[in-house]
Coordinates of C-alpha atoms in Angstrom, one line a residue:
X1 CA -23.7 -26.2 18.7
X2 CA -22.8 -24.2 15.6
X3 CA -25.7 -23.8 13.1
X4 CA -25.3 -24.9 9.5
X5 CA -25.8 -21.3 8.4
X6 CA -23.1 -20.1 10.7
X7 CA -20.6 -22.8 9.6
X8 CA -21.3 -21.9 6.0
X9 CA -20.7 -18.2 6.7
X10 CA -17.5 -19.0 8.4
X11 CA -16.4 -21.1 5.5
X12 CA -17.3 -18.3 3.1
X13 CA -15.3 -15.8 5.2
X14 CA -12.3 -18.1 5.3
X15 CA -12.5 -18.5 1.5
X16 CA -12.8 -14.7 1.0
X17 CA -9.8 -14.0 3.3
X18 CA -7.7 -16.7 1.6
X19 CA -8.1 -15.6 -2.0
X20 CA -8.0 -11.9 -1.1
X21 CA -4.7 -12.5 0.9
X22 CA -3.1 -14.4 -2.0
X23 CA -3.9 -11.7 -4.5
X24 CA -2.4 -9.0 -2.3
X25 CA 0.5 -11.2 -1.4
X26 CA 1.5 -11.6 -5.1
X27 CA 0.8 -8.0 -6.1
X28 CA 2.5 -6.3 -3.1
X29 CA 5.2 -8.9 -2.9
X30 CA 6.4 -8.1 -6.5
X31 CA 6.0 -4.4 -5.9
X32 CA 8.3 -4.4 -2.8
X33 CA 11.2 -5.9 -4.7
X34 CA 11.8 -3.0 -7.1
X35 CA 14.4 -1.4 -4.8
X36 CA 16.6 -4.5 -5.4
X37 CA 16.6 -3.7 -9.2
X38 CA 17.9 -0.1 -8.8
X39 CA 21.6 -0.9 -8.5
X40 CA 21.8 -3.7 -11.2
X41 CA 19.6 -2.0 -13.8
X42 CA 21.2 1.4 -13.4
X43 CA 24.7 -0.2 -13.6
X44 CA 23.8 -2.3 -16.7
X45 CA 22.2 0.6 -18.6
X46 CA 24.4 3.4 -17.3
X47 CA 21.3 5.2 -15.9
X48 CA 21.4 7.7 -13.0
X49 CA 19.5 6.9 -9.8
X50 CA 17.2 9.8 -10.5
X51 CA 16.1 8.2 -13.8
X52 CA 15.2 4.9 -12.2
X53 CA 13.7 6.7 -9.2
X54 CA 11.5 8.8 -11.5
X55 CA 10.1 5.7 -13.2
X56 CA 9.2 4.2 -9.9
X57 CA 7.8 7.6 -8.8
X58 CA 5.6 7.6 -12.0
X59 CA 4.5 4.1 -11.0
X60 CA 3.3 5.3 -7.6
X61 CA 1.6 8.4 -9.1
X62 CA -0.1 6.4 -11.8
X63 CA -1.2 3.8 -9.2
X64 CA -2.8 6.6 -7.2
X65 CA -4.3 8.4 -10.1
X66 CA -6.0 5.3 -11.5
X67 CA -7.0 3.9 -8.1
X68 CA -10.3 5.8 -7.7
X69 CA -11.4 4.7 -11.2
X70 CA -10.4 1.1 -10.6
X71 CA -12.3 1.2 -7.3
X72 CA -15.4 2.7 -8.9
X73 CA -15.3 0.1 -11.6
X74 CA -15.1 -2.6 -9.0
X75 CA -18.0 -1.1 -7.1
X76 CA -20.2 -0.9 -10.1
X77 CA -19.3 -3.9 -12.2
X78 CA -17.6 -6.3 -9.8
X79 CA -14.0 -6.8 -8.7
X80 CA -13.4 -9.8 -11.0
X81 CA -13.1 -8.0 -14.3
X82 CA -10.9 -5.3 -12.8
X83 CA -8.6 -7.9 -11.3
X84 CA -8.3 -9.7 -14.6
X85 CA -7.5 -6.7 -16.7
X86 CA -5.1 -5.3 -14.1
X87 CA -3.3 -8.7 -13.9
X88 CA -2.6 -8.5 -17.7
X89 CA -1.3 -5.0 -17.3
X90 CA 1.1 -6.3 -14.6
X91 CA 2.4 -9.0 -16.9
X92 CA 2.9 -6.5 -19.8
X93 CA 4.5 -4.0 -17.5
X94 CA 7.1 -6.5 -16.0
X95 CA 8.0 -7.8 -19.5
X96 CA 8.3 -4.3 -20.8
X97 CA 10.4 -3.3 -17.9
X98 CA 12.8 -6.1 -18.7
X99 CA 13.2 -5.0 -22.3
X100 CA 13.4 -1.2 -21.6
X101 CA 16.5 0.3 -23.0
X102 CA 15.7 4.0 -22.2
X103 CA 14.4 6.1 -19.5
X104 CA 11.2 6.7 -21.5
X105 CA 10.6 3.0 -21.9
X106 CA 11.2 2.4 -18.2
X107 CA 8.7 5.1 -17.3
X108 CA 6.1 3.7 -19.6
X109 CA 6.4 0.1 -18.4
X110 CA 7.6 0.1 -14.8
X111 CA 5.8 3.4 -14.3
X112 CA 2.5 3.7 -16.2
X113 CA 1.6 0.0 -16.9
X114 CA 2.6 -1.4 -13.5
X115 CA 1.1 1.6 -11.7
X116 CA -2.2 0.9 -13.4
X117 CA -1.9 -2.8 -12.7
X118 CA -1.4 -2.2 -9.0
X119 CA -4.5 0.0 -8.8
X120 CA -6.6 -3.0 -9.8
X121 CA -4.8 -5.8 -7.9
X122 CA -4.3 -4.3 -4.4
X123 CA -6.3 -3.0 -1.4
X124 CA -9.1 -0.8 -2.8
X125 CA -10.4 -3.3 -5.3
X126 CA -9.9 -6.3 -3.0
X127 CA -11.5 -4.4 -0.1
X128 CA -14.4 -3.4 -2.3
X129 CA -15.3 -7.1 -2.7
X130 CA -14.6 -7.8 1.0
X131 CA -16.8 -4.9 2.2
X132 CA -19.8 -6.6 0.7
X133 CA -19.0 -10.0 2.3
X134 CA -17.6 -9.2 5.8
X135 CA -19.7 -8.0 8.7
X136 CA -18.9 -4.5 10.0
X137 CA -17.8 -5.7 13.4
X138 CA -15.1 -7.9 11.7
X139 CA -14.2 -5.6 8.9
X140 CA -11.1 -4.0 10.5
X141 CA -9.8 -7.4 11.6
X142 CA -10.4 -8.9 8.1
X143 CA -8.7 -6.0 6.4
X144 CA -5.8 -6.4 8.8
X145 CA -5.4 -10.0 7.8
X146 CA -5.3 -9.2 4.1
X147 CA -3.0 -6.3 4.6
X148 CA -0.7 -8.6 6.6
X149 CA -0.7 -10.9 3.6
X150 CA 0.8 -8.1 1.6
X151 CA 3.5 -7.8 4.2
X152 CA 4.1 -11.5 4.1
X153 CA 4.5 -11.2 0.3
X154 CA 7.2 -8.7 0.9
X155 CA 9.0 -10.9 3.4
X156 CA 8.7 -13.9 1.0
X157 CA 9.6 -12.1 -2.3
X158 CA 12.6 -10.1 -1.1
X159 CA 14.9 -13.1 -0.5
X160 CA 13.3 -14.8 -3.6
X161 CA 14.1 -11.8 -5.8
X162 CA 17.6 -11.5 -4.3
X163 CA 18.3 -15.1 -5.1
X164 CA 16.9 -14.9 -8.6
X165 CA 18.8 -11.7 -9.4
X166 CA 22.0 -13.3 -8.1
X167 CA 21.4 -16.5 -10.2
X168 CA 19.5 -15.5 -13.3
X169 CA 20.1 -11.7 -13.3
X170 CA 17.6 -8.9 -13.1
X171 CA 16.3 -9.6 -16.7
X172 CA 15.3 -13.2 -16.0
X173 CA 13.9 -12.3 -12.6
X174 CA 11.5 -9.8 -14.1
X175 CA 10.2 -12.4 -16.6
X176 CA 9.6 -14.9 -13.8
X177 CA 7.7 -12.2 -11.9
X178 CA 5.5 -11.6 -14.9
X179 CA 4.4 -15.3 -14.8
X180 CA 3.6 -14.9 -11.1
X181 CA 1.5 -11.8 -11.8
X182 CA -0.7 -13.8 -14.1
X183 CA -1.8 -16.0 -11.2
X184 CA -4.0 -13.1 -10.1
X185 CA -6.5 -14.0 -12.9
X186 CA -7.6 -17.4 -11.4
X187 CA -7.3 -16.0 -7.8
X188 CA -9.6 -13.1 -8.8
X189 CA -12.1 -15.5 -10.2
X190 CA -12.1 -17.5 -6.9
X191 CA -12.4 -14.5 -4.7
X192 CA -15.4 -13.1 -6.5
X193 CA -17.2 -16.4 -7.2
X194 CA -20.9 -15.9 -6.3
X195 CA -20.6 -12.2 -5.6
X196 CA -23.2 -10.0 -7.3
X197 CA -21.6 -7.3 -9.4
X198 CA -22.6 -3.7 -9.4
X199 CA -23.9 -1.1 -7.1
X200 CA -27.6 -0.5 -6.7
X201 CA -29.3 1.3 -9.5
X202 CA -31.1 3.7 -7.1
X203 CA -29.9 6.0 -4.3
X204 CA -26.8 8.0 -4.0
X205 CA -24.6 8.3 -7.1
X206 CA -20.8 8.1 -7.2
X207 CA -20.5 11.8 -7.8
X208 CA -22.7 12.6 -4.9
X209 CA -20.8 10.2 -2.6
X210 CA -17.5 11.8 -3.6
X211 CA -18.8 15.4 -3.0
X212 CA -20.2 14.4 0.3
X213 CA -16.8 12.9 1.3
X214 CA -14.9 15.9 0.2
X215 CA -17.0 18.1 2.4
X216 CA -15.9 16.1 5.5
X217 CA -12.8 17.3 7.3
X218 CA -12.1 13.8 8.5
X219 CA -11.9 12.5 4.9
X220 CA -9.4 15.3 4.1
X221 CA -7.4 14.5 7.3
X222 CA -7.2 10.8 6.2
X223 CA -5.9 11.8 2.8
X224 CA -3.2 14.1 4.3
X225 CA -2.1 11.3 6.7
X226 CA -2.0 8.8 3.9
X227 CA 0.1 11.2 1.9
X228 CA 2.7 11.1 4.6
X229 CA 2.5 7.3 4.8
X230 CA 3.3 7.0 1.1
X231 CA 6.2 9.4 1.3
X232 CA 7.8 7.5 4.1
X233 CA 7.4 3.9 3.1
X234 CA 8.2 4.2 -0.6
X235 CA 11.3 6.3 0.1
X236 CA 12.5 3.7 2.6
X237 CA 11.5 0.8 0.5
X238 CA 13.3 1.9 -2.7
X239 CA 16.3 3.8 -1.3
X240 CA 17.2 2.0 1.9
X241 CA 19.2 -0.8 0.2
X242 CA 21.3 1.7 -1.8
X243 CA 21.7 4.0 1.2
X244 CA 23.2 1.1 3.2
X245 CA 25.5 0.3 0.2
X246 CA 26.7 3.9 0.2
X247 CA 27.5 3.6 3.9
X248 CA 29.8 0.6 3.2
X249 CA 27.4 -2.2 4.4
X250 CA 27.1 -5.3 2.1
X251 CA 24.1 -5.8 -0.2
X252 CA 22.9 -8.7 2.0
X253 CA 22.2 -6.2 4.9
X254 CA 19.8 -4.2 2.7
X255 CA 18.1 -7.4 1.4
X256 CA 17.7 -8.7 5.0
X257 CA 16.4 -5.3 6.1
X258 CA 13.6 -5.3 3.5
X259 CA 12.7 -8.9 4.4
X260 CA 12.5 -8.0 8.1
X261 CA 10.3 -5.0 7.2
X262 CA 7.9 -7.4 5.5
X263 CA 8.1 -10.0 8.3
X264 CA 7.4 -7.6 11.1
X265 CA 4.7 -5.8 9.1
X266 CA 2.7 -9.1 9.1
X267 CA 2.5 -8.8 12.9
X268 CA 2.0 -5.0 13.0
X269 CA -0.7 -5.0 10.4
X270 CA -2.7 -7.8 11.9
X271 CA -2.3 -6.3 15.4
X272 CA -3.5 -2.9 14.4
X273 CA -6.4 -4.4 12.4
X274 CA -7.4 -6.4 15.5
X275 CA -7.0 -3.3 17.8
X276 CA -9.1 -1.3 15.3
X277 CA -12.2 -3.3 16.5
X278 CA -11.6 -2.3 20.1
X279 CA -10.0 1.2 20.2
X280 CA -10.6 4.5 18.2
X281 CA -8.8 4.1 14.9
X282 CA -7.7 7.7 14.8
X283 CA -5.6 7.2 17.9
X284 CA -4.0 4.1 16.4
X285 CA -3.1 6.1 13.3
X286 CA -1.6 9.0 15.3
X287 CA 0.5 6.6 17.3
X288 CA 1.8 4.9 14.2
X289 CA 2.9 8.1 12.5
X290 CA 4.5 9.5 15.7
X291 CA 6.4 6.2 16.3
X292 CA 7.7 6.2 12.8
X293 CA 9.3 9.6 13.3
X294 CA 10.9 8.4 16.6
X295 CA 12.2 5.2 14.9
X296 CA 13.8 7.1 12.0
X297 CA 15.4 9.6 14.4
X298 CA 16.9 6.9 16.5
X299 CA 18.1 5.1 13.4
X300 CA 20.0 8.2 12.1
X301 CA 21.5 8.9 15.6
X302 CA 22.7 5.4 16.4
X303 CA 26.0 4.0 15.0
X304 CA 25.2 2.3 11.7
X305 CA 25.8 -1.4 12.0
X306 CA 24.0 -4.5 10.7
X307 CA 22.4 -4.9 14.1
X308 CA 21.1 -1.3 14.2
X309 CA 19.8 -1.7 10.6
X310 CA 17.9 -4.9 11.6
X311 CA 16.5 -3.3 14.7
X312 CA 15.2 -0.3 12.6
X313 CA 13.8 -2.6 10.0
X314 CA 11.9 -4.6 12.7
X315 CA 10.4 -1.5 14.2
X316 CA 9.6 0.4 11.0
X317 CA 8.2 -2.9 9.6
X318 CA 5.8 -3.2 12.5
X319 CA 4.5 0.2 11.5
X320 CA 4.8 -0.2 7.7
X321 CA 1.3 -1.0 6.4
X322 CA -0.4 -0.9 9.7
X323 CA -2.1 2.3 8.6
X324 CA -4.1 0.3 5.9
X325 CA -6.7 -1.4 8.1
X326 CA -7.7 1.6 10.3
X327 CA -7.7 4.0 7.4
X328 CA -9.9 1.9 5.1
X329 CA -12.1 0.8 8.1
X330 CA -12.8 4.5 8.9
X331 CA -13.8 5.2 5.3
X332 CA -16.2 2.2 5.4
X333 CA -17.5 3.1 8.9
X334 CA -18.2 6.8 8.1
X335 CA -19.4 6.5 4.5
X336 CA -20.6 2.9 4.1
X337 CA -19.5 0.2 1.7
X338 CA -21.4 1.0 -1.4
X339 CA -18.7 3.2 -2.9
X340 CA -15.9 1.9 -0.6
X341 CA -13.6 1.1 -3.6
X342 CA -13.9 4.6 -5.0
X343 CA -13.6 6.5 -1.8
X344 CA -10.7 4.5 -0.4
X345 CA -9.2 4.9 -3.9
X346 CA -9.2 8.7 -3.5
X347 CA -7.6 8.4 -0.1
X348 CA -5.0 6.1 -1.6
X349 CA -4.4 8.7 -4.4
X350 CA -3.1 11.0 -1.7
X351 CA -0.8 8.2 -0.5
X352 CA 0.6 7.8 -4.0
X353 CA 1.3 11.5 -4.4
X354 CA 3.4 11.2 -1.3
X355 CA 5.0 8.0 -2.7
X356 CA 5.9 9.9 -5.9
X357 CA 7.5 12.7 -4.0
X358 CA 9.3 10.3 -1.6
X359 CA 10.9 8.1 -4.2
X360 CA 11.7 10.9 -6.7
X361 CA 13.0 13.4 -4.1
X362 CA 15.1 10.6 -2.7
X363 CA 17.0 10.3 -6.0
X364 CA 16.8 14.0 -6.9
X365 CA 18.2 15.3 -3.6
X366 CA 20.8 12.5 -3.5
X367 CA 22.1 13.5 -7.0
X368 CA 22.1 17.2 -5.9
X369 CA 23.7 16.8 -2.5
X370 CA 25.4 13.4 -2.5
X371 CA 23.4 12.3 0.6
X372 CA 20.0 11.3 1.8
X373 CA 20.1 13.4 4.9
X374 CA 17.5 16.0 3.7
X375 CA 14.9 13.4 2.8
X376 CA 15.3 11.6 6.1
X377 CA 14.6 14.9 7.8
X378 CA 11.5 15.5 5.8
X379 CA 10.3 12.0 6.7
X380 CA 10.6 12.8 10.4
X381 CA 8.8 16.2 10.2
X382 CA 6.0 14.7 8.1
X383 CA 5.4 11.9 10.6
X384 CA 4.8 14.3 13.4
X385 CA 2.5 16.4 11.3
X386 CA 0.5 13.3 10.3
X387 CA 0.1 12.2 14.0
X388 CA -1.4 15.6 14.8
X389 CA -3.7 15.6 11.8
X390 CA -5.3 12.2 12.6
X391 CA -6.3 13.1 16.2
X392 CA -9.4 15.2 15.3
X393 CA -10.9 12.6 12.9
X394 CA -14.6 11.9 13.6
X395 CA -15.3 8.1 13.2
X396 CA -19.1 8.3 13.6
X397 CA -21.1 7.3 10.5
X398 CA -22.8 10.1 8.6
X399 CA -26.1 8.4 9.2
X400 CA -25.6 8.4 13.0
X401 CA -24.6 12.1 13.0
X402 CA -27.8 13.0 11.1
X403 CA -29.9 11.0 13.5
X404 CA -28.7 12.9 16.6
X405 CA -30.5 16.2 15.8
X406 CA -33.6 14.3 14.8
X407 CA -33.7 12.3 18.0
X408 CA -33.2 15.5 20.0

């Protein structure tokens, strides 16, 4: 029979996973639709693709820059307050994006405000709360479920956004999304209900934890691998629909491709999160990056048809956010959960530097050459590099490494 305490723990875990998944689903779901706004907004305002791409690049860079601070605040003062403030930033950013009439205004709203909002409503902050509530032997699995929810949000929001843009236009769609972003406030309160806020007053400080991590080669390797992840997925997520339009395929193909990426990422992220409890996570990461390069290469070599696009979307979708559970689980496994939000935030900062370069270079090099070929080639080369970088990562906790000499 199941004891009352076990049943209560299971109910608590189910509740944590539900509200964490809903938060990430809303936040990531909205974020993944921005590629659908590129064509209508640039056409309506007479903007270049580089201008719009630069604003989204700023968003990714600001997300990464503010992520360690959002994570640290969640570690020290609790995730609830961070989620609330970030939700309001999301609302203001989406409304401001709708009313932007210049490149500067777009960069300030879609770039700075939404970037800051995403740092407080996505993985690092949510995982900071989860790390204190989920047992280590189930952590990779739990992170996989929540990351899969972000993928489901993409699958759900892409057709919703496409339908809303077609019916109400891009302006009205952004205002509706602003209302959806406000839902993170009550969801954040439910996620963190009963969770004690703040790190312990004694022991290692945040600065000491960061310096310790930066001395570890494995931490640097994780950051470099995540840089590649950001470069690839944000370039594809923002520029793929327009790339397909340039090749003569209808807009519905690009919309369907993004939706398929989100759908198959649900399965990929959950699968990798589950496998992370059974196999070395560094091998899983290396396989993901290497398979991405193969998928992109085959996509470019094959004749471009709706069927080839959908096949590529399914494969790349399976690999899309599947890096999230093993990467964050390694950070927690090696350094512990006390400053998990901050440390995973720094790893994510590297991801967002890659995102900035991926989305900006996509627009910059297209305007310079009239094609995306150069950036596709960069994506392939970086994937191979990331696969090799992740292989030597040491997944043992720092405490267990220190205990080995003492035992000897």
